[in-house]
Amino acid sequence: MPSIKIALCDDEPSWLAREEALLSGFATNRGLSFDIRSYTTATALFSDKDFAPDVLFSDIELGSQYSGVDLARYVTRIWPSCQLVYVTNHLRYASDVYETSHLWFVLKDELSTRLPTIMEKLQQQMEDGSKALAVETVKHELVAIPCAQIVSLERKARVTTIEVQTGEAYQVPERLALLLARLPERLFARCHGSFAVGLAHVRLVRKDAIVVDTGTEVPLSRRYAGSFRERYLDWAESHAL
């Protein structure tokens, strides 16, 4: 497996050193290759133009300039395939992190215990992220859409619209059920007869609607509400500690 590029962002240098040592030791023990870079500010992270991380381990409290949640929003725009792990001392932020797409939420004093599970999940996500959905649009253009970047799918008037993380949308003639059969089952759930969403992009689940991270509101029908909530809770519990 190629080297995994890891960025660490925390305003406490002592924790960064400890975190980097923990990850380096894990890589040595597992025979993995990690390219680890540490940053004390978000500005320093984004100033490193030659480094596009596969995963970012970030604290939520980063001083006055940015919070970890702010940082995550920006990361998803410039590095759409980058996975995010929130590492914090404060459990009270557990609900805040669901405003952004993230791989895991973990307390700092539990990171060493949880790291094997987190890295296993990361490798799984990287594998899923390398997969693409090949489709032909209604304009007869061939497009390969990274599965991990698909936010929602809507079927209307014999056209399925696929919205992706960057805000782009592709219209294809293929039916929703056939598209879902070609996507990784653990990453998607149907929420309506005409809609499905990528679980990693769900920000809020209301009684009759779902808000995804592009700001789009997707309907949640009574027929699918129970199964969707169950699928989403299973997914959320596997991404928070």
Short mmCIF file of C-alpha atoms in Angstrom, two decimals:
data_model
loop_
_atom_site.label_atom_id
_atom_site.label_comp_id
_atom_site.label_asym_id
_atom_site.label_seq_id
_atom_site.Cartn_x
_atom_site.Cartn_y
_atom_site.Cartn_z
CA MET A 1 0.00 0.00 0.00
CA PRO A 2 1.38 3.48 -0.85
CA SER A 3 2.36 5.90 1.89
CA ILE A 4 -0.58 7.51 3.71
CA LYS A 5 -0.25 11.29 3.95
CA ILE A 6 -1.28 12.45 7.42
CA ALA A 7 -1.65 16.06 8.61
CA LEU A 8 -1.88 16.90 12.31
CA CYS A 9 -3.28 20.25 13.43
CA ASP A 10 -3.29 21.35 17.08
CA ASP A 11 -2.26 24.54 18.87
CA GLU A 12 -0.46 22.55 21.58
CA PRO A 13 3.05 21.57 20.35
CA SER A 14 3.45 19.02 23.15
CA TRP A 15 0.34 17.15 22.01
CA LEU A 16 1.47 17.30 18.36
CA ALA A 17 4.77 15.66 19.30
CA ARG A 18 2.96 12.95 21.27
CA GLU A 19 0.44 12.38 18.48
CA GLU A 20 3.15 12.14 15.83
CA ALA A 21 5.11 9.64 17.95
CA LEU A 22 1.97 7.56 18.45
CA LEU A 23 1.24 7.42 14.72
CA SER A 24 4.87 6.72 13.81
CA GLY A 25 4.98 3.85 16.29
CA PHE A 26 1.74 2.45 14.91
CA ALA A 27 3.11 2.57 11.35
CA THR A 28 6.31 0.77 12.40
CA ASN A 29 4.41 -1.95 14.25
CA ARG A 30 2.01 -2.54 11.36
CA GLY A 31 4.54 -2.30 8.55
CA LEU A 32 2.84 0.78 7.11
CA SER A 33 4.30 3.91 5.58
CA PHE A 34 3.06 7.26 6.92
CA ASP A 35 4.11 10.71 5.69
CA ILE A 36 3.25 12.83 8.76
CA ARG A 37 3.35 16.63 8.94
CA SER A 38 2.37 18.70 11.96
CA TYR A 39 0.92 22.22 12.09
CA THR A 40 0.03 24.48 15.02
CA THR A 41 -2.35 26.65 12.96
CA ALA A 42 -4.75 26.22 10.06
CA THR A 43 -2.81 28.92 8.21
CA ALA A 44 0.37 26.86 8.39
CA LEU A 45 -1.49 23.81 7.09
CA PHE A 46 -2.87 25.61 4.06
CA SER A 47 0.46 27.33 3.38
CA ASP A 48 2.06 23.95 2.73
CA LYS A 49 1.13 23.93 -0.95
CA ASP A 50 2.98 20.73 -1.80
CA PHE A 51 1.08 18.53 0.66
CA ALA A 52 -2.43 17.18 0.07
CA PRO A 53 -3.22 14.89 3.02
CA ASP A 54 -5.23 11.70 2.86
CA VAL A 55 -6.35 12.30 6.46
CA LEU A 56 -6.30 15.24 8.86
CA PHE A 57 -6.21 14.72 12.62
CA SER A 58 -7.43 18.04 14.05
CA ASP A 59 -8.29 19.45 17.43
CA ILE A 60 -11.57 21.39 17.62
CA GLU A 61 -10.17 24.28 19.65
CA LEU A 62 -7.46 25.88 17.50
CA GLY A 63 -7.22 29.34 19.02
CA SER A 64 -9.11 32.43 17.95
CA GLN A 65 -8.63 32.25 14.18
CA TYR A 66 -10.35 28.97 13.29
CA SER A 67 -12.13 26.14 15.01
CA GLY A 68 -11.63 22.56 13.91
CA VAL A 69 -15.14 22.62 12.43
CA ASP A 70 -14.27 25.74 10.39
CA LEU A 71 -11.11 24.03 9.25
CA ALA A 72 -13.05 20.94 8.18
CA ARG A 73 -15.41 22.97 6.00
CA TYR A 74 -12.47 24.46 4.13
CA VAL A 75 -10.63 21.13 3.86
CA THR A 76 -13.60 19.49 2.13
CA ARG A 77 -13.53 22.22 -0.50
CA ILE A 78 -9.83 22.09 -1.35
CA TRP A 79 -9.17 18.38 -0.67
CA PRO A 80 -12.50 16.59 -1.25
CA SER A 81 -11.03 13.13 -0.70
CA CYS A 82 -9.29 14.02 2.59
CA GLN A 83 -10.73 12.21 5.60
CA LEU A 84 -11.06 14.06 8.91
CA VAL A 85 -10.51 12.76 12.43
CA TYR A 86 -11.49 15.12 15.26
CA VAL A 87 -9.22 14.69 18.29
CA THR A 88 -10.24 16.69 21.36
CA ASN A 89 -10.25 16.81 25.15
CA HIS A 90 -13.91 17.80 25.27
CA LEU A 91 -16.83 15.43 24.79
CA ARG A 92 -19.22 18.41 24.60
CA TYR A 93 -18.20 18.90 20.95
CA ALA A 94 -19.55 15.51 19.91
CA SER A 95 -22.74 16.97 18.43
CA ASP A 96 -20.98 19.93 16.74
CA VAL A 97 -18.82 17.75 14.53
CA TYR A 98 -21.83 16.43 12.63
CA GLU A 99 -21.99 19.80 10.88
CA THR A 100 -19.12 18.49 8.76
CA SER A 101 -18.14 15.29 7.04
CA HIS A 102 -15.69 13.35 9.21
CA LEU A 103 -14.27 9.89 9.64
CA TRP A 104 -14.09 9.78 13.44
CA PHE A 105 -14.46 11.72 16.71
CA VAL A 106 -12.17 10.63 19.54
CA LEU A 107 -10.97 11.98 22.87
CA LYS A 108 -7.23 12.60 23.11
CA ASP A 109 -6.70 10.23 26.03
CA GLU A 110 -8.39 7.43 24.04
CA LEU A 111 -6.51 7.91 20.76
CA SER A 112 -3.89 5.23 21.42
CA THR A 113 -6.59 2.67 22.21
CA ARG A 114 -8.80 3.62 19.31
CA LEU A 115 -6.10 4.12 16.68
CA PRO A 116 -6.21 0.57 15.21
CA THR A 117 -9.95 0.91 14.56
CA ILE A 118 -9.56 4.42 13.16
CA MET A 119 -6.82 3.38 10.75
CA GLU A 120 -8.78 0.34 9.65
CA LYS A 121 -11.74 2.62 8.90
CA LEU A 122 -9.44 5.07 7.10
CA GLN A 123 -8.04 2.38 4.83
CA GLN A 124 -11.58 1.22 4.09
CA GLN A 125 -12.65 4.79 3.27
CA MET A 126 -9.60 5.33 1.08
CA GLU A 127 -10.46 2.15 -0.79
CA ASP A 128 -14.06 3.31 -1.22
CA GLY A 129 -12.85 6.76 -2.20
CA SER A 130 -10.73 5.31 -4.96
CA LYS A 131 -13.84 3.74 -6.48
CA ALA A 132 -15.80 5.71 -9.03
CA LEU A 133 -19.29 5.46 -10.46
CA ALA A 134 -19.02 5.50 -14.25
CA VAL A 135 -22.12 6.99 -15.86
CA GLU A 136 -23.28 8.38 -19.18
CA THR A 137 -25.10 11.68 -18.80
CA VAL A 138 -28.20 12.73 -20.68
CA LYS A 139 -25.85 14.76 -22.91
CA HIS A 140 -24.01 11.50 -23.77
CA GLU A 141 -20.90 12.48 -21.83
CA LEU A 142 -19.03 9.76 -19.96
CA VAL A 143 -18.18 10.72 -16.36
CA ALA A 144 -16.41 8.87 -13.52
CA ILE A 145 -17.75 10.24 -10.22
CA PRO A 146 -15.81 9.38 -7.00
CA CYS A 147 -18.28 7.45 -4.84
CA ALA A 148 -17.19 9.14 -1.60
CA GLN A 149 -18.03 12.55 -3.07
CA ILE A 150 -21.64 11.75 -3.99
CA VAL A 151 -23.94 13.72 -1.67
CA SER A 152 -27.41 12.90 -3.00
CA LEU A 153 -29.30 11.29 -5.85
CA GLU A 154 -32.75 12.39 -7.05
CA ARG A 155 -34.96 10.66 -9.62
CA LYS A 156 -37.40 12.94 -11.43
CA ALA A 157 -39.06 12.74 -14.86
CA ARG A 158 -36.90 9.83 -16.04
CA VAL A 159 -33.68 11.61 -15.06
CA THR A 160 -31.53 11.00 -11.99
CA THR A 161 -29.56 13.98 -10.72
CA ILE A 162 -26.35 13.13 -8.87
CA GLU A 163 -25.11 15.97 -6.64
CA VAL A 164 -21.47 15.86 -5.56
CA GLN A 165 -19.51 17.47 -2.75
CA THR A 166 -18.18 20.30 -4.92
CA GLY A 167 -21.73 21.43 -5.72
CA GLU A 168 -21.70 20.06 -9.26
CA ALA A 169 -24.62 17.97 -10.48
CA TYR A 170 -24.78 15.30 -13.18
CA GLN A 171 -28.00 14.22 -14.88
CA VAL A 172 -28.17 10.61 -16.02
CA PRO A 173 -30.99 8.48 -17.45
CA GLU A 174 -30.22 5.47 -15.23
CA ARG A 175 -32.84 4.69 -12.57
CA LEU A 176 -32.12 5.32 -8.90
CA ALA A 177 -32.34 1.66 -7.89
CA LEU A 178 -29.83 0.61 -10.54
CA LEU A 179 -27.38 3.34 -9.50
CA LEU A 180 -27.64 2.36 -5.83
CA ALA A 181 -26.92 -1.26 -6.75
CA ARG A 182 -23.59 -0.10 -8.21
CA LEU A 183 -22.59 2.04 -5.22
CA PRO A 184 -20.97 0.82 -1.93
CA GLU A 185 -23.98 -0.17 0.18
CA ARG A 186 -22.45 0.98 3.48
CA LEU A 187 -22.04 4.55 2.20
CA PHE A 188 -25.59 5.24 0.95
CA ALA A 189 -29.19 4.96 2.09
CA ARG A 190 -32.52 5.55 0.41
CA CYS A 191 -34.69 8.11 2.19
CA HIS A 192 -37.59 8.50 -0.26
CA GLY A 193 -38.97 6.78 -3.34
CA SER A 194 -37.09 9.31 -5.45
CA PHE A 195 -34.07 10.16 -3.25
CA ALA A 196 -30.97 8.64 -1.67
CA VAL A 197 -28.08 10.29 0.20
CA GLY A 198 -24.45 9.61 1.03
CA LEU A 199 -24.44 8.96 4.78
CA ALA A 200 -21.14 10.78 5.33
CA HIS A 201 -22.72 13.98 3.99
CA VAL A 202 -25.79 14.05 6.26
CA ARG A 203 -25.75 17.02 8.65
CA LEU A 204 -29.24 16.96 10.15
CA VAL A 205 -32.16 14.52 10.15
CA ARG A 206 -35.57 16.08 10.75
CA LYS A 207 -38.94 14.38 10.96
CA ASP A 208 -39.58 14.73 7.23
CA ALA A 209 -36.32 16.02 5.74
CA ILE A 210 -32.55 15.57 5.68
CA VAL A 211 -30.05 18.41 5.35
CA VAL A 212 -26.81 17.48 3.59
CA ASP A 213 -23.51 19.34 3.71
CA THR A 214 -24.08 21.23 0.45
CA GLY A 215 -27.11 22.86 2.11
CA THR A 216 -29.61 20.88 0.04
CA GLU A 217 -32.72 19.67 1.90
CA VAL A 218 -33.74 16.16 0.87
CA PRO A 219 -37.20 14.77 1.72
CA LEU A 220 -37.54 11.90 4.18
CA SER A 221 -40.71 9.93 3.52
CA ARG A 222 -42.68 7.97 6.10
CA ARG A 223 -42.05 4.77 4.13
CA TYR A 224 -38.27 5.07 4.44
CA ALA A 225 -37.94 7.04 7.69
CA GLY A 226 -37.51 4.05 10.00
CA SER A 227 -34.98 2.17 7.88
CA PHE A 228 -33.07 5.36 7.06
CA ARG A 229 -32.74 6.43 10.71
CA GLU A 230 -31.56 2.96 11.66
CA ARG A 231 -28.95 2.93 8.87
CA TYR A 232 -27.77 6.44 9.75
CA LEU A 233 -27.47 5.71 13.47
CA ASP A 234 -25.44 2.58 12.72
CA TRP A 235 -23.16 4.62 10.48
CA ALA A 236 -22.83 7.46 13.04
CA GLU A 237 -22.03 5.10 15.91
CA SER A 238 -19.24 3.54 13.85
CA HIS A 239 -17.67 6.98 13.31
CA ALA A 240 -17.72 8.39 16.86
CA LEU A 241 -16.08 7.21 20.05
#
